[in-house]
CSV table of C-alpha atoms and ligand atoms in Angstrom, one decimal:
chain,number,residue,atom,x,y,z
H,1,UNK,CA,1.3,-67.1,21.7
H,2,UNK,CA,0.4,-63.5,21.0
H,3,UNK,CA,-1.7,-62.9,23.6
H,4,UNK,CA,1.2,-64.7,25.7
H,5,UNK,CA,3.7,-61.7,24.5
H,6,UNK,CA,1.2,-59.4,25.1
H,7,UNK,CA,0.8,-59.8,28.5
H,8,UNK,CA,4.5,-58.4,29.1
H,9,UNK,CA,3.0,-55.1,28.4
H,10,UNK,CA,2.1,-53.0,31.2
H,11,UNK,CA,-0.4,-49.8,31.2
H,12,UNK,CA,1.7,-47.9,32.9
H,13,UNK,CA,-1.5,-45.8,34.6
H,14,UNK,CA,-3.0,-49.3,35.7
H,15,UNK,CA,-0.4,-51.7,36.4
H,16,UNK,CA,-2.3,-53.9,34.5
H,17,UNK,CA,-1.1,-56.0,31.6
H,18,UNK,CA,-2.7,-54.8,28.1
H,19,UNK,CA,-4.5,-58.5,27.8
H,20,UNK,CA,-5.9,-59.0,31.8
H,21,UNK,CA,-6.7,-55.0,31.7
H,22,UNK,CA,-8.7,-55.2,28.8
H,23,UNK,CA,-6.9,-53.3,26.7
H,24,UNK,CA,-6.4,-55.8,23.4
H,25,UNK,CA,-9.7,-55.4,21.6
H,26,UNK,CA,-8.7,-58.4,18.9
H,27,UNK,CA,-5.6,-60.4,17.5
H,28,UNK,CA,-5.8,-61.7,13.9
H,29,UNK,CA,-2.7,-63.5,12.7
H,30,UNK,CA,-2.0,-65.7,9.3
H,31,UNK,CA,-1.4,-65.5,6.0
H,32,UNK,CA,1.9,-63.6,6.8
H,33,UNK,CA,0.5,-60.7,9.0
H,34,UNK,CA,-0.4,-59.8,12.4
H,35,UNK,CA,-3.0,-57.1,13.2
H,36,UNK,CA,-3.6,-56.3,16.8
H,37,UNK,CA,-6.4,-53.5,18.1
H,38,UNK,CA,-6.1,-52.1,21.2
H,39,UNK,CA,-9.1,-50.3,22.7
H,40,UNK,CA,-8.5,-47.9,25.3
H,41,UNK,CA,-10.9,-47.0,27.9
H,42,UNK,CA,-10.7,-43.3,28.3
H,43,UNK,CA,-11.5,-41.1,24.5
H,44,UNK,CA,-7.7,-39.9,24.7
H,45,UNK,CA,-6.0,-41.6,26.6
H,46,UNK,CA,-2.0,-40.6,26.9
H,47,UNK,CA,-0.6,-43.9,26.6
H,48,UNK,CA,-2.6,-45.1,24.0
H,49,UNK,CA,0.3,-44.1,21.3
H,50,UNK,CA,2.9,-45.5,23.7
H,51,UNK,CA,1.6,-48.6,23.8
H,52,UNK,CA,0.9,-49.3,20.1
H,53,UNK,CA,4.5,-48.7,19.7
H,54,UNK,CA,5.7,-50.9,22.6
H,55,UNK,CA,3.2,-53.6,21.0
H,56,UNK,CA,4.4,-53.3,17.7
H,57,UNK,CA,8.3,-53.2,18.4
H,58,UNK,CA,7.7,-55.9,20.6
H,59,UNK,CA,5.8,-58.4,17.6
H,60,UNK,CA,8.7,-56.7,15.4
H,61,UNK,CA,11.1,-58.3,17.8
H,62,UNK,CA,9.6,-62.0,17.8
H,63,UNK,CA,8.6,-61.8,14.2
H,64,UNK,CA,11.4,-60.4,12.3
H,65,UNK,CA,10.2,-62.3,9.1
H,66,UNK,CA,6.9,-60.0,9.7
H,67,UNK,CA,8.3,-57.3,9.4
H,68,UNK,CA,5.8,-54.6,7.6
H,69,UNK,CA,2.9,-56.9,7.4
H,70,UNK,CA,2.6,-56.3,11.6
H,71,UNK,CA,0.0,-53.8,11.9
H,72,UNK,CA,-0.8,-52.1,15.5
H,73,UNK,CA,-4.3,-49.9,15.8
H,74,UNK,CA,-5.9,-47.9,18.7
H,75,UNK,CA,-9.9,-48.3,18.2
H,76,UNK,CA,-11.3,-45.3,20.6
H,77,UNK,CA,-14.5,-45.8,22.0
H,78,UNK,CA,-16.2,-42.9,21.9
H,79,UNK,CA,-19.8,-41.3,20.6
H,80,UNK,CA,-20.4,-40.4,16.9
H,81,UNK,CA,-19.7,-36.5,16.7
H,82,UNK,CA,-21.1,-34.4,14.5
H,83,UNK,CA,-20.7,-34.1,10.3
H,84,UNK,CA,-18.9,-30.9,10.5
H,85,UNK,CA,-15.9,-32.1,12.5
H,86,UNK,CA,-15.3,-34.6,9.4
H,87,UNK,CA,-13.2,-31.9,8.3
H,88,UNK,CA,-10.9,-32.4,11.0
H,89,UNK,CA,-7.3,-33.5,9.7
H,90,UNK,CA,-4.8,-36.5,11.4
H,91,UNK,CA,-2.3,-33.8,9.8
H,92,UNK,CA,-1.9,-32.3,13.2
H,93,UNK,CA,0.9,-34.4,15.0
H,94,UNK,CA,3.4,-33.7,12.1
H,95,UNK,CA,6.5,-31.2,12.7
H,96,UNK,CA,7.8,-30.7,9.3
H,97,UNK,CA,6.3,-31.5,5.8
H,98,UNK,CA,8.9,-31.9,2.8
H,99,UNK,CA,7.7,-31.9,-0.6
H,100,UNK,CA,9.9,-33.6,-3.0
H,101,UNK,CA,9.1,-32.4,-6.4
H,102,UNK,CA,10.8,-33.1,-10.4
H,103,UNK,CA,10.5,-31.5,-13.2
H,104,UNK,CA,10.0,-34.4,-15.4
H,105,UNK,CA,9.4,-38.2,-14.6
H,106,UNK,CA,12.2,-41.1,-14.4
H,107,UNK,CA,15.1,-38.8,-12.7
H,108,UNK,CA,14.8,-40.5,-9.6
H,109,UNK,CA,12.2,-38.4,-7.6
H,110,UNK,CA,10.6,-41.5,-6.0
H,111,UNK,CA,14.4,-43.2,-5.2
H,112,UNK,CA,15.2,-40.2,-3.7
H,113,UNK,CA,12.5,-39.8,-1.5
H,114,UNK,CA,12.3,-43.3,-0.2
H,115,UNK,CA,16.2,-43.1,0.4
H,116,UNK,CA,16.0,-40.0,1.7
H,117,UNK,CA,12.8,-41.0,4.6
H,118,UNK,CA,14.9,-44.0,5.4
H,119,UNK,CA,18.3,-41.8,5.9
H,120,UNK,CA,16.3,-39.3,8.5
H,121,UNK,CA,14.7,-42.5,10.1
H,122,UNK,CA,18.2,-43.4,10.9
H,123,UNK,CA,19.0,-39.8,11.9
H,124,UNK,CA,16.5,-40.8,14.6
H,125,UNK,CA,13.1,-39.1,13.5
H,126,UNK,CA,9.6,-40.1,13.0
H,127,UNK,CA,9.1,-40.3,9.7
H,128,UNK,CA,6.1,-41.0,7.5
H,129,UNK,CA,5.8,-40.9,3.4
H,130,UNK,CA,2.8,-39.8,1.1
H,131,UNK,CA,3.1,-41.3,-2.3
H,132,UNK,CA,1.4,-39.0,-4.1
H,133,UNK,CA,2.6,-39.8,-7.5
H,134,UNK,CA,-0.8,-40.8,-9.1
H,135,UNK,CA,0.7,-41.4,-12.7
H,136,UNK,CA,3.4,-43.8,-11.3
H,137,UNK,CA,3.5,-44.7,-7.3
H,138,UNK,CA,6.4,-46.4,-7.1
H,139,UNK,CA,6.8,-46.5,-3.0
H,140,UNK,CA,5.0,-50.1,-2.6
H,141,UNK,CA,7.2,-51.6,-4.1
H,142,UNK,CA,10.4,-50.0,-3.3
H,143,UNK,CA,9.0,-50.8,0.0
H,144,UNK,CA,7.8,-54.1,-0.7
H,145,UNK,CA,4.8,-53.9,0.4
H,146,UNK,CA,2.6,-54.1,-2.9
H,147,UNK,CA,0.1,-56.3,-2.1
H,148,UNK,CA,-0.8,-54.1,1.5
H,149,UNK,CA,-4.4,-53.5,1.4
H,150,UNK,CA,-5.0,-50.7,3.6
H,151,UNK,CA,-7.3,-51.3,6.7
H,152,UNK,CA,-10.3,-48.8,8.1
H,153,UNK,CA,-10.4,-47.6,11.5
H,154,UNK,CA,-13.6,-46.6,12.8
H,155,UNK,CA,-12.8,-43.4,15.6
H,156,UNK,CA,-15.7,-41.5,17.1
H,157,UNK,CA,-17.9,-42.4,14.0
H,158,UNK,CA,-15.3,-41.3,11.1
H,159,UNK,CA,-13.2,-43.8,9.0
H,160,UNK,CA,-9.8,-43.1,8.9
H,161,UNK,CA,-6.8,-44.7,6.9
H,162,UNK,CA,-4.0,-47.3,8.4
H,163,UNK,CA,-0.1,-46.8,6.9
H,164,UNK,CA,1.6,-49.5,6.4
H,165,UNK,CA,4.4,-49.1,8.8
H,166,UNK,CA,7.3,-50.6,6.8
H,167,UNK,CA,11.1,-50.4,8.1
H,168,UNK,CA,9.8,-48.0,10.8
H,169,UNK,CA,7.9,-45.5,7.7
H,170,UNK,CA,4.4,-44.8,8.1
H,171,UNK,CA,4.3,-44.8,4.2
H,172,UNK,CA,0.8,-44.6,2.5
H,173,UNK,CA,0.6,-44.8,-1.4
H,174,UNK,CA,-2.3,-43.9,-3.4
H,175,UNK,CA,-1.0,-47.1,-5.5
H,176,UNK,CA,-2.8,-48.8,-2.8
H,177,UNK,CA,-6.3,-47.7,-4.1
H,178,UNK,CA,-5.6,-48.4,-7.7
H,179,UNK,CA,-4.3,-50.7,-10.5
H,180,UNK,CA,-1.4,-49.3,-12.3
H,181,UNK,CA,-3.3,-49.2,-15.5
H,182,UNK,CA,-6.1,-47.1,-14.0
H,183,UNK,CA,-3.0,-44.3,-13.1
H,184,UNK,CA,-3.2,-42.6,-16.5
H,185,UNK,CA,-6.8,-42.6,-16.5
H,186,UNK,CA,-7.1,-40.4,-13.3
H,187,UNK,CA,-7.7,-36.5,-14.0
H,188,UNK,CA,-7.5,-33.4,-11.5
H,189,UNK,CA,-11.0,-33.4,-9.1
H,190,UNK,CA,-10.8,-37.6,-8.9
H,191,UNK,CA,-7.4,-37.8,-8.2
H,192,UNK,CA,-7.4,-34.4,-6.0
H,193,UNK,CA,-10.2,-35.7,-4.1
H,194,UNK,CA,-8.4,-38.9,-2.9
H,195,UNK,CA,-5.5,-37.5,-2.1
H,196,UNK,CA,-7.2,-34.9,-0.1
H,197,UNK,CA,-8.6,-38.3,1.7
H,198,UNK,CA,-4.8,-40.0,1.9
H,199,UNK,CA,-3.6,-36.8,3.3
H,200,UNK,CA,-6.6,-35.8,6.1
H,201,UNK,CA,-7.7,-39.4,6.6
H,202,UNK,CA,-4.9,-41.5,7.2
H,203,UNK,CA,-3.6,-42.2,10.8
H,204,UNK,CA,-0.1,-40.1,10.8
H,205,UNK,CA,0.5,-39.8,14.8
H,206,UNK,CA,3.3,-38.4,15.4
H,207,UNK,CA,6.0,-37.8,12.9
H,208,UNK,CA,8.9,-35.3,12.9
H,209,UNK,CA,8.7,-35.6,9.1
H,210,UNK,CA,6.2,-36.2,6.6
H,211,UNK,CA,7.8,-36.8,3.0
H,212,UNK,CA,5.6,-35.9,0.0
H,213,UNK,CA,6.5,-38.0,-3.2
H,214,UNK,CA,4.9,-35.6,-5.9
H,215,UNK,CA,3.8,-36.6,-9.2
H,216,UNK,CA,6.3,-35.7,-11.6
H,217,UNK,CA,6.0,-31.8,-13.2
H,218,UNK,CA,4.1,-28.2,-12.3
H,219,UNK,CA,0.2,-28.9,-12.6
H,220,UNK,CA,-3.5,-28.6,-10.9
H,221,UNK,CA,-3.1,-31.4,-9.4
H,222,UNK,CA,0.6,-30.3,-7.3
H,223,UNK,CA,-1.3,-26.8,-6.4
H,224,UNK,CA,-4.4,-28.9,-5.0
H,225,UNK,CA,-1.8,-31.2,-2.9
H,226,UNK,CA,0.3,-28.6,-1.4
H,227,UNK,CA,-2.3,-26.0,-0.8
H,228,UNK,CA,-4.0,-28.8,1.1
H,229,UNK,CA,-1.1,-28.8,4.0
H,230,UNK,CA,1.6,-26.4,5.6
H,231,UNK,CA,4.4,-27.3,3.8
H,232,UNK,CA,7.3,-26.1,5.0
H,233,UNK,CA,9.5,-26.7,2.0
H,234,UNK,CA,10.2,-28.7,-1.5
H,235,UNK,CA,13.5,-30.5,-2.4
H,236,UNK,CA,13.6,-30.7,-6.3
H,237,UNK,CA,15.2,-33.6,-8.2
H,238,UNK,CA,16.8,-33.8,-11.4
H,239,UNK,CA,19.5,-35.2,-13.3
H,240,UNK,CA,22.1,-33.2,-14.9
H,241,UNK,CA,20.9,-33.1,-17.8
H,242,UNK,CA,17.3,-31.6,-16.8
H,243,UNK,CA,18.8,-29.3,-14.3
H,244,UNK,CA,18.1,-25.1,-16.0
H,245,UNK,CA,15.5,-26.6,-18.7
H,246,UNK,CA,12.6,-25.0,-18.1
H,247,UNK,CA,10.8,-28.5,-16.6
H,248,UNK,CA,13.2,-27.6,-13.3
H,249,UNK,CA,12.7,-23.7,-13.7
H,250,UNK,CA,9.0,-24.5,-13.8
H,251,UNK,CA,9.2,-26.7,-10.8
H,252,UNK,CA,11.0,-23.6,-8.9
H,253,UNK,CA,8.8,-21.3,-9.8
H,254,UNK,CA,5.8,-23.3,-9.0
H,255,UNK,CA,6.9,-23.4,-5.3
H,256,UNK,CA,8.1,-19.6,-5.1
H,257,UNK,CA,4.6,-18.3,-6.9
H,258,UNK,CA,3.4,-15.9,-4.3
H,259,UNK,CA,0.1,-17.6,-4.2
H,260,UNK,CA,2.0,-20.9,-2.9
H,261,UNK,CA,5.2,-19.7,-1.1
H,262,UNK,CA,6.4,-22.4,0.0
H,263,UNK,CA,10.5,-22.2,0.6
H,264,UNK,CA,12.8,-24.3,-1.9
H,265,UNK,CA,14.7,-26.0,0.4
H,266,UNK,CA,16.8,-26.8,-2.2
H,267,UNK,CA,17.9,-29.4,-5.3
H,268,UNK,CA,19.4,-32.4,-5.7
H,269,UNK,CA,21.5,-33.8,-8.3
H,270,UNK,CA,20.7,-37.3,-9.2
H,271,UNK,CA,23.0,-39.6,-11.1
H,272,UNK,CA,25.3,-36.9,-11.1
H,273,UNK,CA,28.2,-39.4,-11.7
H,274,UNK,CA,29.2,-43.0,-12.4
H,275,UNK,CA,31.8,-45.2,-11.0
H,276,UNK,CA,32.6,-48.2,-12.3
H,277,UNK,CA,33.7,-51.0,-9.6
H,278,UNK,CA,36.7,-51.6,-11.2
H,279,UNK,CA,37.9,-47.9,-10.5
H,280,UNK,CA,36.9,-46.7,-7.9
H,281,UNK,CA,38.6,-43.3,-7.8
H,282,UNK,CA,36.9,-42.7,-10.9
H,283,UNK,CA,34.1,-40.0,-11.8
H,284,UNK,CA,32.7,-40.4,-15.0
H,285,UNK,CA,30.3,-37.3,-15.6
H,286,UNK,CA,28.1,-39.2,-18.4
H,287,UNK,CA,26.0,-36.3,-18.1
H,288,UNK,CA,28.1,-33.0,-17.6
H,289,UNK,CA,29.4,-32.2,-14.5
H,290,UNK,CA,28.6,-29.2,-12.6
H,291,UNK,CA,25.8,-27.9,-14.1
H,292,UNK,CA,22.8,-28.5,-11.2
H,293,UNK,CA,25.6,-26.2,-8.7
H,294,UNK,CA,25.5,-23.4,-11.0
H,295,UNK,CA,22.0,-23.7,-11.7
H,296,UNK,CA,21.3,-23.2,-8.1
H,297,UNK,CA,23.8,-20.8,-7.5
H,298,UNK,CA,22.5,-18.4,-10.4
H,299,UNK,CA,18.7,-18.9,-9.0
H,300,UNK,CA,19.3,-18.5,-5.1
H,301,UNK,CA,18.6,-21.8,-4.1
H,302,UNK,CA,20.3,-24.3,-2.4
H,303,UNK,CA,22.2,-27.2,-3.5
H,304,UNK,CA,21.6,-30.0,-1.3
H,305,UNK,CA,24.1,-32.3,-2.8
H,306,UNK,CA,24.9,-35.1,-5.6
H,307,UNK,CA,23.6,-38.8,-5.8
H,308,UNK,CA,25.9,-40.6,-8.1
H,309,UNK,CA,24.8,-43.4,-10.6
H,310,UNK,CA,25.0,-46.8,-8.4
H,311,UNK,CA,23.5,-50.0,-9.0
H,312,UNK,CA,22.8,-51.0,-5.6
H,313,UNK,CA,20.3,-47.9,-5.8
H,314,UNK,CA,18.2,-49.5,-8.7
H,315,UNK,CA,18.6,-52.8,-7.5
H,316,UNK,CA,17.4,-51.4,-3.6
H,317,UNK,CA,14.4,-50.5,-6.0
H,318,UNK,CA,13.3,-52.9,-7.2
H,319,UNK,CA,13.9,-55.3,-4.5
H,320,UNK,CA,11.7,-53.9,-2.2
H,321,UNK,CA,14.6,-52.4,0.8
H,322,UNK,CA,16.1,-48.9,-0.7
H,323,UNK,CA,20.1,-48.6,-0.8
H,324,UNK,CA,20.4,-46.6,2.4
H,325,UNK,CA,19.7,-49.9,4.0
H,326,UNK,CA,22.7,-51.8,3.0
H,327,UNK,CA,25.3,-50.0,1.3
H,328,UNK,CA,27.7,-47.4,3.0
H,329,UNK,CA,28.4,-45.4,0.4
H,330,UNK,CA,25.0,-44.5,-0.5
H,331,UNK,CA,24.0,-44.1,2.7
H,332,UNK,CA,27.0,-41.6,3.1
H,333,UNK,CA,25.7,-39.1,-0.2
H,334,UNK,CA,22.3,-39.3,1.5
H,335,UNK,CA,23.2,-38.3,4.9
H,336,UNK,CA,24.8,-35.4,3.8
H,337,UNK,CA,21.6,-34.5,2.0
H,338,UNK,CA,19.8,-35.1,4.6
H,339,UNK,CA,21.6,-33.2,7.2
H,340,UNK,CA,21.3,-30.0,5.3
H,341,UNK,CA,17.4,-30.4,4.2
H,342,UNK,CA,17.5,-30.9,8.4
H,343,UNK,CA,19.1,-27.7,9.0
H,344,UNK,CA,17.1,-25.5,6.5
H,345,UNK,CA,14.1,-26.3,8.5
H,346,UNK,CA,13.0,-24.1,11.6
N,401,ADP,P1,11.0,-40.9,-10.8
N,401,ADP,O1,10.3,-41.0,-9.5
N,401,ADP,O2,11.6,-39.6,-11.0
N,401,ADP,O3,10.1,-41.2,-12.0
N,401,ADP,P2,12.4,-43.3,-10.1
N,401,ADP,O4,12.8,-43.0,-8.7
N,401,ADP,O5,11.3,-44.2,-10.3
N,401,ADP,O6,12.2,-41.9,-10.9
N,401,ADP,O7,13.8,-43.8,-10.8
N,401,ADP,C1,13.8,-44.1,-12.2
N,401,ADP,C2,14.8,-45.3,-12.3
N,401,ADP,O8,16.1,-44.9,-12.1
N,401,ADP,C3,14.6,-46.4,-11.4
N,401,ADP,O9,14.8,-47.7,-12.0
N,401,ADP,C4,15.6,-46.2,-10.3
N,401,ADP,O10,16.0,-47.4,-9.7
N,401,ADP,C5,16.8,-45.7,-11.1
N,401,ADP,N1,17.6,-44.8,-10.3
N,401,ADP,C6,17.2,-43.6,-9.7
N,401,ADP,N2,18.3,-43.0,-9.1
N,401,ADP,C7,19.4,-43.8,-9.3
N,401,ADP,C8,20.8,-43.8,-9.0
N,401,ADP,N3,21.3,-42.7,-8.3
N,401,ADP,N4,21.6,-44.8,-9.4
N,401,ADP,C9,21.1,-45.8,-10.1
N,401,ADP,N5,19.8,-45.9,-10.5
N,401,ADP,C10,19.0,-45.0,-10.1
C-alpha cells in the first residue's frame, strides 16, 4: 500500500520512481506511525531533501489521522570520516534563530512560542522549535506528541537526532530524553551538555526560522545555550504584572551584556487583557493596563504586541493543537506579532 504510493514519486535526475530506483531503503508502519528511509546513491545528493518532503506530504495526504507520527529520513551512504568533524553542526541550513526568553516561569513563554512557530508556519516559512526549557518542556504536549521517542540516524558514521515534524514544525524537546520528575534534578554541565547535542545533532534542514523555547529566567545555563548558536535576536514574555520587575530587566540585560549581544527584538505582553464572551467589546485589564508599552518605551526596546487572556489559548494547550490553529481571533494578535518580529530581522 505504501510502497504502492511511493511509486508515484519520481527522481526527477533518474526518471525513476523512488521504489523501482532504489531509493526507499525501508518502510515500517503500525502502531499509529509510519517511518520511511530513503537512501540516496550519491553522498549529497540535491534532491534528497526534495523528495523527503514530497514523500512525507504525500503519506500526510493519505494518512491524515497520522499526522505527526509520519516520520521521513534520508540515510546517506557514505564512509566514516574522521573524529574531529563530529563537531560539525546540522545548525547550518537555518536563516534566522529567535530566542524566546521570560523572566519568570508560568507567563506564557512556552504558549507563546508554540503559537508564535505555528503563526510564521502559516506566514509561509520553514519553521522548526528547540524546547529548551529543561525545568518544564511543555512543547510535547502542546504538540501532542508526548509519547514521540526520538529516532537515530546514522550519516557518514555520526548519529544525529530526528524532530518530530508535527503540523509542519520540526519541534524537538529535551522532554523527549527525560521524565518530568528528573527536570528539577538536572544542573548546568548535564543539562548544557545535552542541549549542546539537541541543538548540533538534530536533523534541522532547512528552516527560515528556528524558535528557541528558553528555560524560564537569566542563568548559566541561557549563556551556555545562546553562546552555542548565532542568534539573531530574543522576544521576551511577560505578563503585566512582571513587565519592569527586575526578573524582565534581568532578562534584557542578559541579552544586551556585551559579552552576548544579541538584539532584543522585542517584548510581548501576555494576558494583557480579558474578555468575557458575553461582552465582547469589553477589556478588562485584570492586571493593569499599559504598563509592558511604557516599559519598553523607557528601555529602547520594542513592543511587539499584546496577547489577551483567552481560553481557547489554554485549552489549545493542553489539548495538544495551539490556538492559532483554530480560533480567528488569536490567530489575529499573533500575526501581528509575528509580522513585526519578521521585519526586525535582516
Ligand atoms: P511558561 O512557559 O511561561 O511557564 P506556559 O506557556 O506554560 O508558561 O503557560 C502557563 C499557563 O497559562 C498554561 O496553562 C497556558 O495554557 C496558560 N496561558 C498562557 N497564555 C495564555 C493566554 N493568553 N490566555 C489564556 N491562558 C494562557
Amino acid at each position: 500500500m505504501i510502497e504502492g504510493l511511493l511509486r508515484g514519486v519520481i527522481h526527477p535526475e533518474s526518471g525513476e520512481n523512488i521504489v523501482d530506483g532504489g531509493f526507499v531503503d525501508g518502510i515500517t508502519a503500525g502502531e499509529g506511525r509510519i517511518t520511511v528511509s530513503l537512501r540516496f546513491k550519491k553522498t549529497r545528493d540535491p534532491f534528497a531533501v526534495k523528495l523527503k518532503n514530497q514523500v512525507q506530504t504525500l503519506l500526510e495526504e493519505h494518512y491524515p489521522e497520522m499526522k505527526g507520527n509520519i516520520t521521513v529520513f534520508v540515510k546517506e551512504a557514505a564512509p566514516a570520516r574522521p573524529v574531529e568533524e563530529l563537531r560539525r553542526t546540522t545548525t547550518g541550513g537555518i536563516r534566522h534563530i529567535v530566542a524566546v526568553a521570560s523572566g519568570k516561569g508560568g507567563v506564557g513563554k512556552s504558549t507563546v512560542a508554540a503559537n508564535l512557530a505555528l503563526t510564521l508556519r502559516n506566514m509561509g516559512y520553514r519553521v522548526g522549535l528547540l524546547d529548551a526549557d529543561i525545568y518544564g518542556p511543555s512543547q510535547p504536549k502542546m504538540f501532542g506528541c508526548e509519547g514521540y521517542v526520538p529516532e537515530a540516524e546514522r550519516i557518514e558514521g555520526y548519529d544525529y537526532i530526528v524532530p518530530v515534524d508535527v503540523k509542519g514544525i520540526k519541534l524537538i524537546s529535551i522532554g523527549f530524553f527525560i521524565r518530568p520528575t528528573d527536570a528539577l534534578l538536572w544542573r548546568g554541565a548535564m543539562a548544557t551538555n545535552a542541549l549542546k547535542q539537541l541543538i548540533h545533532q538534530t536533523l534541522w534542514g532547512e528552516l527560515d526560522f528556528l524558535l528557541i523555547d528558553l528555560p524560564p529566567g537569566t542563568g548559566d545555563v541561557h549563556l551556555s545555550i545562546i553562546s552555542e548558536l548565532k542568534v539573531d535576536g530574543a522576544v521576551i514574555v511577560s505578563t503585566p504584572q512582571q513587565v519592569a520587575v527586575a526578573d524582565v530587566v534581568r532578562g534584557v540585560e542578559m541579552f544586551r551584556n556585551e559579552k552576548v549581544a544579541i538584539p532584543v527584538l522585542g517584548i510581548i505582553e501576555n494576558m494583557a487583557w480579558f474578555t468575557p464572551a458575553e461582552l465582547p467589546d469589553h477589556r478588562y485589564y485584570i492586571f493593569g493596563h499599559g504598563g509592558a508599552a511604557a516599559y519598553a518605551r523607557s528601555c529602547d526596546v520594542p513592543f511587539l504586541g499584546e496577547i489577551p487572556i483567552i481560553q481557547s489559548i489554554m485549552e489549545g494547550g493542553e489539548s495538544g493543537s495551539p490556538a492559532v490553529e483554530s480560533d480567528s481571533a488569536v490567530s489575529g494578535f499573533y500575526r501581528q506579532t509575528a509580522e513585526k518580529i519578521v521585519d526586525k530581522l535582516p
